[in-house]
Coordinates of C-alpha atoms (C1' of nucleotides) in Angstrom, one line a residue:
Chain B
M78 CA -20.9 -19.7 -0.1
L79 CA -19.8 -21.6 3.0
W80 CA -17.0 -19.1 3.4
K81 CA -19.3 -16.1 3.3
F82 CA -21.5 -17.7 6.0
L83 CA -18.5 -18.1 8.2
F84 CA -17.7 -14.4 8.1
V85 CA -20.9 -13.8 9.9
V86 CA -19.4 -14.8 13.3
H87 CA -18.3 -11.6 15.0
T88 CA -15.5 -12.9 17.0
V89 CA -11.8 -12.9 16.5
K90 CA -12.0 -16.6 16.0
S91 CA -14.1 -16.8 12.9
I92 CA -14.0 -20.4 11.7
S93 CA -14.1 -23.5 13.8
F94 CA -15.3 -26.9 12.8
N95 CA -15.4 -29.7 15.2
M96 CA -15.7 -32.7 12.9
M97 CA -13.7 -35.0 15.0
S98 CA -15.5 -36.8 17.7
T99 CA -12.2 -37.4 19.5
T100 CA -9.1 -35.3 19.9
K101 CA -6.9 -38.4 20.4
N102 CA -4.0 -38.6 18.0
V103 CA -4.1 -35.0 17.1
V104 CA -1.8 -34.2 14.2
G105 CA -1.7 -30.4 13.6
M106 CA -0.8 -28.3 10.6
H107 CA -0.5 -24.6 10.7
W108 CA -0.5 -23.1 7.2
F109 CA 1.5 -19.8 7.0
R110 CA 0.4 -17.5 4.1
K111 CA 0.8 -14.0 5.2
G112 CA 1.2 -13.7 9.0
L113 CA 4.8 -14.9 8.8
R114 CA 5.4 -14.7 12.5
L115 CA 5.2 -16.6 15.8
H116 CA 4.1 -13.6 18.0
D117 CA 0.4 -12.6 18.1
N118 CA -0.6 -15.6 16.0
P119 CA -3.8 -16.9 17.6
A120 CA -4.4 -19.6 14.9
L121 CA -1.0 -21.1 15.5
I122 CA -1.5 -21.1 19.3
A123 CA -5.0 -22.6 18.9
C124 CA -3.6 -25.5 16.9
L125 CA -0.8 -26.1 19.4
E126 CA -3.3 -26.0 22.3
Q127 CA -4.8 -29.1 20.8
E128 CA -1.6 -30.8 22.1
P129 CA -0.8 -32.4 18.7
K130 CA 1.4 -35.4 18.9
K131 CA 2.9 -34.2 15.7
F132 CA 2.8 -30.7 14.4
Y133 CA 3.7 -29.4 10.9
P134 CA 4.2 -25.7 10.3
V135 CA 3.8 -25.2 6.5
Y136 CA 4.3 -22.5 3.9
V137 CA 3.3 -23.1 0.3
L138 CA 5.2 -21.4 -2.5
D139 CA 2.3 -20.5 -4.6
G140 CA 3.3 -18.6 -7.8
N141 CA -0.3 -17.4 -8.3
S142 CA -0.7 -15.8 -4.9
Y143 CA -0.8 -12.0 -4.7
Q144 CA 2.5 -12.1 -2.9
L145 CA 4.3 -14.0 -5.7
L146 CA 2.5 -12.9 -8.8
R147 CA 4.7 -10.4 -10.7
C148 CA 7.2 -10.6 -7.9
T149 CA 10.6 -9.0 -8.5
P150 CA 13.8 -10.6 -7.3
L151 CA 13.9 -8.0 -4.5
R152 CA 10.5 -9.0 -3.2
A153 CA 11.3 -12.7 -3.7
N154 CA 14.4 -12.2 -1.6
F155 CA 12.5 -10.6 1.2
L156 CA 10.0 -13.5 1.2
I157 CA 12.9 -16.0 1.3
E158 CA 14.4 -14.2 4.3
C159 CA 11.1 -14.3 6.1
L160 CA 10.8 -18.0 5.6
Q161 CA 14.3 -18.7 6.6
D162 CA 13.8 -16.7 9.8
L163 CA 10.6 -18.4 10.6
D164 CA 12.3 -21.8 10.0
Q165 CA 15.1 -20.8 12.4
N166 CA 12.8 -19.6 15.1
L167 CA 10.8 -22.8 14.9
R168 CA 14.0 -24.8 15.0
N169 CA 14.9 -23.0 18.2
L170 CA 11.7 -24.4 19.6
G171 CA 12.4 -27.9 18.4
S172 CA 10.2 -27.7 15.3
R173 CA 10.9 -26.4 11.8
L174 CA 9.1 -24.9 8.7
Y175 CA 8.1 -27.2 5.8
V176 CA 8.1 -25.3 2.5
L177 CA 5.9 -26.9 -0.1
N178 CA 5.8 -25.9 -3.7
G179 CA 2.7 -25.7 -6.0
D180 CA -1.0 -24.9 -5.8
P181 CA -2.1 -25.2 -2.2
V182 CA -5.4 -26.7 -3.3
D183 CA -3.5 -29.7 -4.7
V184 CA -0.5 -29.8 -2.4
L185 CA -2.1 -29.5 1.0
P186 CA -4.6 -32.3 0.7
K187 CA -1.8 -34.6 -0.5
M188 CA 0.2 -33.8 2.6
W189 CA -2.8 -34.1 4.9
K190 CA -3.1 -37.6 3.8
E191 CA 0.6 -38.3 4.0
W192 CA 1.0 -36.9 7.4
D193 CA -2.4 -37.9 8.7
I194 CA -3.4 -34.4 9.6
S195 CA -6.4 -34.0 11.9
H196 CA -6.3 -30.2 12.7
L197 CA -5.6 -27.3 10.3
S198 CA -5.2 -23.7 11.3
F199 CA -4.4 -20.5 9.5
E200 CA -4.7 -16.7 9.7
E201 CA -7.6 -15.5 7.5
D202 CA -7.1 -13.3 4.5
E203 CA -9.4 -10.4 5.3
S204 CA -9.4 -8.0 2.4
G205 CA -11.3 -10.2 0.0
E206 CA -8.5 -10.5 -2.6
P207 CA -10.3 -12.9 -5.0
Y208 CA -7.5 -15.4 -5.5
A209 CA -7.0 -15.9 -1.8
L210 CA -10.8 -16.1 -1.2
Q211 CA -11.3 -18.8 -3.8
R212 CA -8.3 -20.7 -2.6
D213 CA -9.4 -20.7 1.0
E214 CA -13.0 -21.6 0.2
T215 CA -11.7 -24.7 -1.7
I216 CA -9.3 -25.6 1.0
V217 CA -11.9 -25.3 3.8
Q218 CA -14.3 -27.5 1.7
K219 CA -11.6 -30.1 1.0
A220 CA -10.5 -30.2 4.7
Q221 CA -14.1 -30.6 5.7
D222 CA -14.5 -33.6 3.2
A223 CA -11.3 -35.1 4.8
M224 CA -12.8 -34.7 8.3
I225 CA -10.1 -32.2 9.3
N226 CA -10.8 -29.7 12.1
V227 CA -10.2 -26.2 10.7
T228 CA -9.5 -23.1 12.7
G229 CA -9.2 -19.6 11.2
F230 CA -8.5 -16.4 13.1
C231 CA -8.6 -12.8 12.1
S232 CA -5.3 -11.5 13.2
E233 CA -4.3 -9.6 10.1
T234 CA -6.1 -6.5 11.4
M235 CA -6.6 -5.1 14.9
Y236 CA -10.3 -6.1 15.0
P237 CA -12.1 -8.5 12.6
L238 CA -13.4 -6.2 9.8
K239 CA -17.0 -7.3 10.2
S240 CA -17.0 -5.7 13.6
Y241 CA -16.6 -2.2 12.2
V242 CA -20.3 -1.5 11.8
A243 CA -21.4 1.9 12.9
G244 CA -23.7 1.5 15.9
K245 CA -25.6 4.8 15.7
G246 CA -26.2 7.9 13.6
K247 CA -26.9 8.1 9.9
G248 CA -24.6 5.3 9.0
A249 CA -25.9 2.9 11.6
G250 CA -25.6 -0.7 10.5
K251 CA -23.1 0.3 7.7
Y252 CA -19.4 0.4 7.4
P253 CA -17.9 3.9 7.9
G254 CA -17.4 5.6 4.5
T255 CA -14.7 8.2 5.5
M256 CA -11.6 8.1 7.7
S257 CA -13.2 10.4 10.3
A258 CA -16.3 8.1 10.5
F259 CA -14.0 5.1 10.8
Q260 CA -12.1 6.8 13.6
R261 CA -15.3 7.3 15.5
V262 CA -16.3 3.7 15.1
F263 CA -12.8 2.6 16.1
G264 CA -13.1 4.8 19.2
N265 CA -16.2 3.0 20.3
M266 CA -14.8 -0.5 20.0
K267 CA -14.3 -2.8 23.0
P268 CA -10.7 -2.7 24.3
M269 CA -8.4 -4.4 22.0
Q270 CA -7.5 -8.0 23.0
R271 CA -4.1 -8.5 24.5
L272 CA -1.6 -10.2 22.3
K273 CA -1.1 -13.9 22.1
S274 CA 2.5 -14.7 23.2
A275 CA 4.7 -16.6 20.8
P276 CA 4.7 -20.3 21.4
E277 CA 7.3 -21.9 23.6
K278 CA 9.2 -25.1 23.6
D279 CA 6.6 -26.8 25.8
H280 CA 4.0 -26.3 23.0
F281 CA 5.9 -28.7 20.8
L282 CA 5.3 -32.0 22.6
D283 CA 7.2 -34.1 20.2
N284 CA 10.2 -32.7 18.6
Q285 CA 9.4 -34.6 15.5
D286 CA 12.0 -32.9 13.3
S287 CA 13.7 -36.2 12.9
K288 CA 16.9 -36.5 10.9
E289 CA 15.3 -38.2 8.0
M290 CA 12.8 -35.4 7.6
S291 CA 15.2 -32.5 8.1
E292 CA 16.2 -32.1 4.5
L293 CA 12.7 -32.2 3.1
F294 CA 11.0 -29.0 1.9
L295 CA 13.7 -26.6 3.0
P296 CA 13.1 -22.9 2.6
P297 CA 14.6 -21.7 -0.7
R298 CA 17.9 -20.0 -0.7
K299 CA 17.6 -17.6 -3.6
P300 CA 14.8 -16.1 -5.8
T301 CA 15.5 -18.5 -8.6
D302 CA 14.4 -21.3 -6.3
L303 CA 10.9 -19.9 -6.3
P304 CA 8.2 -20.9 -8.7
W305 CA 8.3 -18.4 -11.5
P306 CA 5.0 -18.4 -13.5
R307 CA 5.2 -14.7 -14.2
G308 CA 5.7 -14.6 -17.9
I309 CA 9.3 -13.7 -17.4
P310 CA 11.9 -16.2 -18.7
K311 CA 13.7 -17.6 -15.7
S312 CA 17.1 -17.0 -17.3
E313 CA 16.4 -13.2 -17.2
I314 CA 15.8 -13.4 -13.5
E315 CA 19.0 -15.4 -13.1
D316 CA 20.8 -12.7 -15.1
V317 CA 19.5 -10.0 -12.9
W318 CA 20.2 -11.9 -9.7
N319 CA 23.7 -12.8 -10.8
A320 CA 24.7 -9.4 -12.1
E321 CA 27.6 -7.9 -10.1
D322 CA 25.9 -4.5 -9.8
C323 CA 22.5 -5.8 -8.9
K324 CA 21.0 -4.3 -5.8
G325 CA 19.2 -7.5 -5.3
L326 CA 22.4 -9.1 -4.2
N327 CA 22.6 -6.7 -1.4
P328 CA 19.1 -5.6 -0.5
I329 CA 19.0 -2.8 2.0
V330 CA 15.9 -4.1 3.6
H331 CA 15.9 -7.7 5.0
G332 CA 12.9 -9.9 5.8
G333 CA 11.9 -11.8 8.9
E334 CA 10.1 -11.5 12.2
T335 CA 13.3 -11.4 14.3
L336 CA 14.5 -8.3 12.5
A337 CA 11.0 -6.8 12.4
L338 CA 10.7 -7.0 16.2
L339 CA 14.2 -5.5 16.6
L340 CA 13.4 -2.6 14.2
L341 CA 10.1 -2.0 16.0
E342 CA 11.9 -1.6 19.3
K343 CA 14.5 0.6 17.7
S344 CA 12.2 2.8 15.8
L345 CA 10.0 3.5 18.9
S346 CA 12.9 3.9 21.4
D347 CA 12.7 7.7 21.3
A348 CA 9.4 8.4 23.0
K349 CA 9.7 12.1 22.1
W350 CA 9.9 11.2 18.4
V351 CA 6.9 8.9 18.8
A352 CA 4.9 11.6 20.5
N353 CA 5.7 14.2 17.9
F354 CA 5.2 12.0 14.9
E355 CA 3.1 13.6 12.1
K356 CA 3.1 11.7 8.9
P357 CA 2.7 14.6 6.5
K358 CA 5.7 16.4 8.1
T359 CA 8.1 13.5 7.6
S360 CA 10.5 14.1 4.8
C361 CA 10.6 12.1 1.6
T362 CA 14.0 13.2 0.5
T363 CA 16.1 11.9 3.3
L364 CA 18.6 9.2 2.2
T365 CA 17.3 6.8 4.8
P366 CA 13.6 6.5 5.7
S367 CA 12.3 9.3 8.0
T368 CA 9.4 7.1 9.0
T369 CA 9.5 3.8 10.9
G370 CA 10.2 1.7 7.8
L371 CA 8.1 -1.1 9.3
S372 CA 5.6 -1.3 6.4
P373 CA 7.2 -4.4 4.7
Y374 CA 7.0 -6.3 7.9
L375 CA 3.4 -5.4 8.4
S376 CA 2.4 -6.3 4.8
W377 CA 4.0 -9.8 5.0
G378 CA 2.8 -10.2 8.5
C379 CA 6.2 -10.4 10.2
L380 CA 4.7 -7.9 12.6
S381 CA 1.2 -7.9 13.8
S382 CA -0.6 -4.5 13.7
R383 CA -1.7 -5.1 17.3
Q384 CA 1.9 -5.6 18.3
V385 CA 2.8 -2.2 16.8
W386 CA -0.3 -0.6 18.4
F387 CA 0.6 -1.7 21.9
A388 CA 4.3 -0.8 21.3
V389 CA 3.4 2.7 20.3
E390 CA 1.1 2.9 23.4
E391 CA 4.0 1.8 25.6
A392 CA 6.3 4.4 24.0
L393 CA 3.8 7.1 24.6
A394 CA 3.4 6.1 28.3
R395 CA 7.1 6.8 28.7
T396 CA 6.6 10.6 28.0
S397 CA 4.5 13.3 29.5
L398 CA 4.6 15.3 26.2
N399 CA 1.4 16.1 24.4
C400 CA 1.2 13.6 21.6
T401 CA 0.0 14.0 18.1
K402 CA -3.4 12.4 17.2
P403 CA -4.8 10.3 14.4
P404 CA -4.9 10.4 11.5
V405 CA -1.4 11.9 11.4
S406 CA 0.1 10.1 14.4
L407 CA 1.7 6.7 14.5
H408 CA -1.5 5.2 15.8
G409 CA -3.2 7.0 13.0
Q410 CA -1.1 5.1 10.5
L411 CA -2.4 1.8 11.8
L412 CA -5.9 3.2 11.6
W413 CA -5.4 4.1 7.9
R414 CA -4.2 0.5 7.4
E415 CA -7.3 -0.8 9.2
Y416 CA -9.6 1.5 7.3
N417 CA -8.1 0.6 3.9
Y418 CA -8.6 -3.1 4.7
L419 CA -12.2 -2.4 5.6
T420 CA -12.9 -0.6 2.3
A421 CA -11.2 -3.3 0.3
F422 CA -13.3 -5.9 2.1
D423 CA -16.5 -3.9 1.6
A424 CA -15.8 -3.3 -2.2
N425 CA -15.2 -7.0 -2.7
N426 CA -18.3 -7.9 -0.8
H427 CA -20.2 -5.6 -3.1
Q428 CA -18.5 -6.9 -6.3
P429 CA -16.0 -9.7 -5.9
G430 CA -12.5 -8.8 -7.0
S431 CA -13.4 -5.2 -7.8
W432 CA -11.1 -3.5 -5.4
N433 CA -7.9 -3.2 -7.5
K434 CA -9.9 -2.4 -10.6
I435 CA -12.0 0.5 -11.9
Q436 CA -14.7 -1.7 -13.4
G437 CA -17.4 -2.6 -10.8
N438 CA -15.5 -0.9 -7.9
K439 CA -18.1 0.9 -5.7
Y440 CA -15.5 3.3 -4.4
C441 CA -14.0 4.2 -7.8
R442 CA -15.0 6.8 -10.4
D443 CA -14.5 5.8 -14.0
I444 CA -12.3 8.4 -15.5
P445 CA -11.5 8.1 -19.2
W446 CA -7.7 7.6 -18.9
D447 CA -5.5 7.5 -22.0
T448 CA -3.4 4.5 -23.0
D449 CA 0.1 5.4 -24.0
Q450 CA 2.6 2.5 -23.5
E451 CA 5.6 4.7 -24.2
M452 CA 4.6 7.2 -21.4
L453 CA 4.0 4.3 -19.0
E454 CA 7.4 2.7 -19.7
S455 CA 9.2 6.1 -19.3
W456 CA 7.5 6.5 -15.9
K457 CA 8.3 2.9 -14.8
D458 CA 12.0 3.3 -15.9
G459 CA 12.5 6.7 -14.2
M460 CA 13.0 8.3 -17.5
T461 CA 10.3 11.1 -17.6
G462 CA 12.9 13.9 -17.6
Y463 CA 11.6 15.2 -14.3
P464 CA 14.5 14.4 -11.9
W465 CA 12.5 14.2 -8.7
I466 CA 10.0 11.8 -10.3
D467 CA 12.7 9.8 -11.9
A468 CA 14.6 9.6 -8.6
C469 CA 11.6 8.2 -6.8
M470 CA 10.9 5.6 -9.6
R471 CA 14.5 4.5 -9.5
Q472 CA 14.5 4.2 -5.8
L473 CA 11.5 1.9 -6.1
K474 CA 13.3 -0.3 -8.6
A475 CA 16.5 -0.4 -6.6
E476 CA 15.2 -0.7 -3.1
G477 CA 11.5 -1.7 -3.3
W478 CA 10.6 1.3 -1.2
I479 CA 9.7 5.0 -1.6
H480 CA 8.5 7.5 1.1
H481 CA 4.8 7.9 1.2
L482 CA 4.9 11.4 -0.2
G483 CA 7.2 10.3 -3.0
R484 CA 4.6 7.7 -3.9
H485 CA 2.0 10.5 -3.9
A486 CA 4.1 12.6 -6.3
V487 CA 4.7 9.8 -8.8
A488 CA 1.1 8.5 -8.6
C489 CA -0.2 12.0 -9.2
F490 CA 2.2 12.4 -12.0
L491 CA 1.2 9.2 -13.8
T492 CA -2.5 9.8 -13.5
R493 CA -4.4 13.1 -13.0
G494 CA -1.4 15.4 -12.8
D495 CA 0.5 14.8 -15.9
L496 CA 0.5 11.6 -18.0
W497 CA -3.2 10.8 -17.7
Q498 CA -2.6 7.0 -17.5
S499 CA -4.9 4.7 -15.6
W500 CA -4.1 4.1 -11.9
E501 CA -4.5 0.4 -12.5
K502 CA -1.2 0.3 -14.4
G503 CA 0.6 2.2 -11.7
A504 CA -0.9 0.1 -9.0
S505 CA 0.2 -3.1 -10.8
H506 CA 3.8 -1.7 -11.1
F507 CA 3.8 -0.9 -7.4
E508 CA 2.5 -4.4 -6.5
S509 CA 5.4 -6.1 -8.2
H510 CA 8.1 -3.7 -6.9
L511 CA 7.2 -2.6 -3.4
L512 CA 8.5 -4.7 -0.6
D513 CA 5.4 -3.5 1.4
A514 CA 3.0 -4.1 -1.5
D515 CA -0.4 -4.6 0.1
Y516 CA -3.6 -5.4 -1.7
A517 CA -5.8 -3.1 0.4
L518 CA -3.5 -0.2 0.9
N519 CA -2.3 -0.1 -2.7
G520 CA -5.7 0.2 -4.2
F521 CA -6.8 2.8 -1.7
N522 CA -3.9 5.0 -2.3
W523 CA -4.0 4.8 -6.1
M524 CA -7.7 5.8 -6.0
W525 CA -6.9 8.6 -3.6
L526 CA -4.0 10.0 -5.6
S527 CA -5.8 9.8 -9.0
C528 CA -8.9 11.4 -7.5
S529 CA -10.9 8.4 -8.4
G530 CA -12.1 7.8 -4.9
F531 CA -11.9 9.1 -1.3
F532 CA -10.1 12.3 -2.3
Y533 CA -11.6 14.7 -4.9
Q534 CA -9.7 18.0 -4.7
Y535 CA -8.2 17.5 -8.1
F536 CA -7.2 21.2 -8.3
R537 CA -4.6 20.4 -5.6
C538 CA -1.8 19.0 -7.7
Y539 CA 1.7 18.0 -6.9
S540 CA 4.4 19.8 -8.9
P541 CA 7.2 17.5 -10.0
V542 CA 9.6 20.4 -9.4
A543 CA 8.3 22.6 -6.6
F544 CA 7.1 20.0 -4.1
Q545 CA 10.6 18.8 -3.1
K546 CA 12.7 21.9 -3.9
K547 CA 11.8 23.5 -0.6
N548 CA 12.8 20.3 1.4
D549 CA 15.9 19.3 -0.5
P550 CA 17.1 22.4 -2.3
N551 CA 20.5 20.9 -3.1
G552 CA 18.8 17.8 -4.6
N553 CA 20.9 15.3 -2.7
Y554 CA 18.1 12.7 -3.2
I555 CA 18.2 13.2 -6.9
R556 CA 22.0 13.1 -7.0
K557 CA 21.8 9.7 -5.3
Y558 CA 19.2 8.0 -7.5
V559 CA 19.7 9.8 -10.8
P560 CA 23.5 9.7 -10.9
E561 CA 23.8 11.1 -14.5
L562 CA 22.6 14.5 -13.0
K563 CA 24.8 14.4 -9.9
E564 CA 27.3 17.0 -11.1
L565 CA 24.7 19.6 -12.1
P566 CA 24.7 22.8 -10.2
K567 CA 22.0 23.2 -7.5
K568 CA 20.2 25.8 -9.7
Y569 CA 19.4 23.2 -12.4
I570 CA 19.0 20.0 -10.4
Y571 CA 15.2 20.0 -10.5
E572 CA 14.9 21.6 -13.9
P573 CA 17.9 20.4 -15.9
W574 CA 16.4 21.4 -19.2
D575 CA 17.0 25.0 -18.3
A576 CA 20.7 24.5 -17.9
P577 CA 22.8 26.1 -20.7
L578 CA 24.6 23.6 -22.9
D579 CA 28.0 24.5 -21.6
V580 CA 26.8 23.8 -18.0
Q581 CA 25.3 20.5 -19.1
R582 CA 28.6 19.5 -20.8
K583 CA 30.6 20.5 -17.8
A584 CA 28.4 18.3 -15.6
G585 CA 28.8 15.4 -18.1
V586 CA 25.2 15.2 -19.1
V587 CA 23.3 16.5 -22.2
M588 CA 19.6 16.8 -22.1
G589 CA 17.9 14.7 -24.8
K590 CA 21.0 12.5 -25.0
S591 CA 22.2 11.2 -21.7
Y592 CA 19.1 12.3 -19.8
P593 CA 15.6 12.7 -21.3
L594 CA 13.9 15.9 -22.0
P595 CA 10.7 16.4 -20.0
I596 CA 8.0 14.0 -21.2
V597 CA 5.3 16.7 -20.9
E598 CA 5.3 20.3 -19.9
H599 CA 3.8 20.1 -16.4
K600 CA 2.5 23.7 -16.1
T601 CA 0.4 23.4 -19.3
I602 CA -0.7 19.8 -19.0
S603 CA -1.7 19.8 -15.4
K604 CA -4.1 22.6 -16.1
E605 CA -5.6 20.8 -19.1
N606 CA -5.9 17.7 -16.9
M607 CA -7.9 19.6 -14.3
S608 CA -10.4 20.5 -16.9
R609 CA -10.5 16.9 -18.1
M610 CA -11.1 15.9 -14.5
A611 CA -14.0 18.4 -14.2
D612 CA -15.5 16.8 -17.3
A613 CA -15.1 13.3 -15.9
Y614 CA -16.8 14.4 -12.6
A615 CA -19.7 16.1 -14.5
A616 CA -20.2 12.9 -16.5
H617 CA -20.1 10.9 -13.2
K618 CA -22.8 13.2 -11.7
R619 CA -25.0 12.7 -14.7
K620 CA -24.6 8.9 -14.5
E621 CA -25.5 9.0 -10.8
S622 CA -28.6 11.2 -11.4
P623 CA -32.1 9.6 -11.4
G624 CA -33.4 8.7 -14.9
Y625 CA -29.9 8.3 -16.4
V626 CA -30.0 5.8 -19.3
E627 CA -26.8 4.0 -20.3
G628 CA -25.4 5.2 -23.6
N629 CA -27.6 8.3 -23.6
D630 CA -25.1 10.6 -22.0
I631 CA -25.1 14.2 -23.2
P632 CA -21.8 15.8 -24.0
S633 CA -20.0 17.9 -21.5
V634 CA -21.4 21.4 -20.8
K635 CA -17.9 22.8 -20.9
P636 CA -16.5 22.1 -24.4
K637 CA -13.1 20.5 -23.9
K638 CA -10.2 22.6 -25.0
K639 CA -8.4 21.3 -28.0
Q640 CA -5.4 19.6 -26.6
K641 CA -2.3 21.5 -27.3
N642 CA 1.0 19.9 -28.2
T643 CA 2.5 20.0 -24.8
L644 CA 5.6 17.8 -25.4
I645 CA 8.5 20.1 -25.0
S646 CA 10.6 17.8 -27.0
Q647 CA 8.1 18.2 -29.9
Q648 CA 7.9 22.0 -29.4
I649 CA 11.6 22.3 -29.8
G650 CA 11.9 19.7 -32.4
I651 CA 14.1 17.2 -30.6
K652 CA 13.1 13.6 -30.5
R653 CA 12.3 12.4 -27.0
Y654 CA 15.2 10.5 -25.5
L655 CA 14.2 7.0 -24.4
K656 CA 16.4 4.4 -22.8
Chain P
dG90 C1' -29.2 23.9 0.9
dG91 C1' -25.8 25.9 3.7
dT92 C1' -21.8 25.2 6.1
dC93 C1' -17.8 22.9 7.5
dC94 C1' -14.2 19.7 6.9
dG95 C1' -10.8 16.8 4.6
dT96 C1' -3.3 13.1 7.0
dT97 C1' 0.6 15.6 3.3
dG98 C1' -0.6 21.8 -3.1
dG99 C1' 1.3 26.0 -5.1
dG100 C1' 2.4 30.6 -5.0
dC101 C1' 2.6 34.9 -3.0
dG102 C1' 3.2 38.6 0.5
dC103 C1' 4.6 39.5 4.9
Chain Y
dG212 C1' 7.0 30.0 9.0
dC213 C1' 2.4 31.7 8.5
dG214 C1' -1.8 33.3 6.4
dC215 C1' -4.2 34.0 2.5
dC216 C1' -5.9 33.2 -2.1
dC217 C1' -6.2 30.2 -6.2
dA218 C1' -10.8 27.9 -7.9
dA219 C1' -14.1 25.4 -6.3
dC220 C1' -14.1 18.6 -5.1
dG221 C1' -17.6 15.5 -2.2
dG222 C1' -19.4 13.9 2.2
dA223 C1' -21.2 14.7 6.7
dC224 C1' -23.9 17.2 9.4
dC225 C1' -27.2 20.6 10.7

DNA sequence: GGTCCGTTGGGCGC
DNA sequence: GCGCCCAACGGACC
């Protein structure tokens, strides 16, 4: 309750207690959670400005946090690299990072006592993710009981989310409900605050990283050093990590603020590219990202969104070209992020914890999805029999990243397009595998793609074949990620089931044996699903209409067509190939 | 209640 | 590469 009250303050600095009557003998602790950076970190600076005689930068490995729950070795590795980089950068300033292990609610108070902490600072978690909210509420309460001065700052987003209230018009006093409304509100905001510089050596009065402490609480070296309460036996993780051919041994995307800042500079170095950037026109079949590739750094907070905003602004100032505009421009991408955080925050204010669920989510329509574990597993494993979909899903597994449009294709395929499985299942899989997994963005995009919220034109459906054929006719992307198909002629690379048996044999692959037959027939099932979607929308309309009584719903006006047997494998009498 | 618009559809004809 | 139709969504705005 206390926490909610604190959100009322409409400034960047949203929590500040002054329990201490004196600031003598200040001992500071900055608690890193997300926000794994030194630049643009106002909470860190605020704590250092108290001139602490000792200062403890701390990260807590918390297996129940959104970041570590269901975390794959690849994500775990990224986190470790972020922590090691943070530690190194702090050591360069005469300090270091202390990495604690356990539930912050227990571990932090213990260390406050041991280290005699008087001041605690942290970056606030703004999207209202329930675990983080509960954790922080408890920590603030405990700190208050221990007479510790607590400072929290909103630096996860460009402005504190509470400040995005429309000032005039129909939506006055409310949060904007569409992206265009959000853009209008954003356009009327006060100029964005300039960035806080990273701390310097002078900030650390006492280089208290004494020798006897230096070996304590070191950042972990490999994923198996992390807490692992994920229902997966630790031995399995070790097997994966130790396997010779595991991509996890050699991740292509590395973590850390230092690298993030370098990549930011590099990706924005071509002002012409920045000025012409249009997200929908970037390609999802290039073998290296056609976008900035900065999303993992933003989601872990190695980069601040304001840092990126100003860097884009500077890049644009270097050219006289006409530049693209939000929502498709690079600034537009940051606005999407901001808007997604705002809707997540609003949904959770309305019903705590509802954002990544269907139930109770004010932005989500309840569509009666099927539950078919076999279909879900085929999708997760990249074994649907649609090469383009499988290539995307396998890139996700191997690299923890897929281009935005690839994500659209696989999300549409899993939900309204083909398999009719709940977006919650897909979102959960993305959360554990994406290096840039982000509570707010993930929920928003899954609702969008499944036509459960924000986007409703369900008759616009991605084809798992046609969508990419025009961009990558030779199927190079498929050949890379679905190697069993790599020898197939161009003609059959998107639709290998059409290849005559002798062509298949010559390419060293046989459909139904070494590569699955299509799990569903897209042409038929996508049409059927559109009519199921129309039914679901009609039911939604009835529910929303005045006088609706729960459980008294009348059946659909349009009788649902009897579902045809659309499994090609069943039609032609061959058992579906799995694993 | 009518009209326009919405970051990223597919398929066709030109 | 563009414009048009396909069938036809909800939300904002007038």
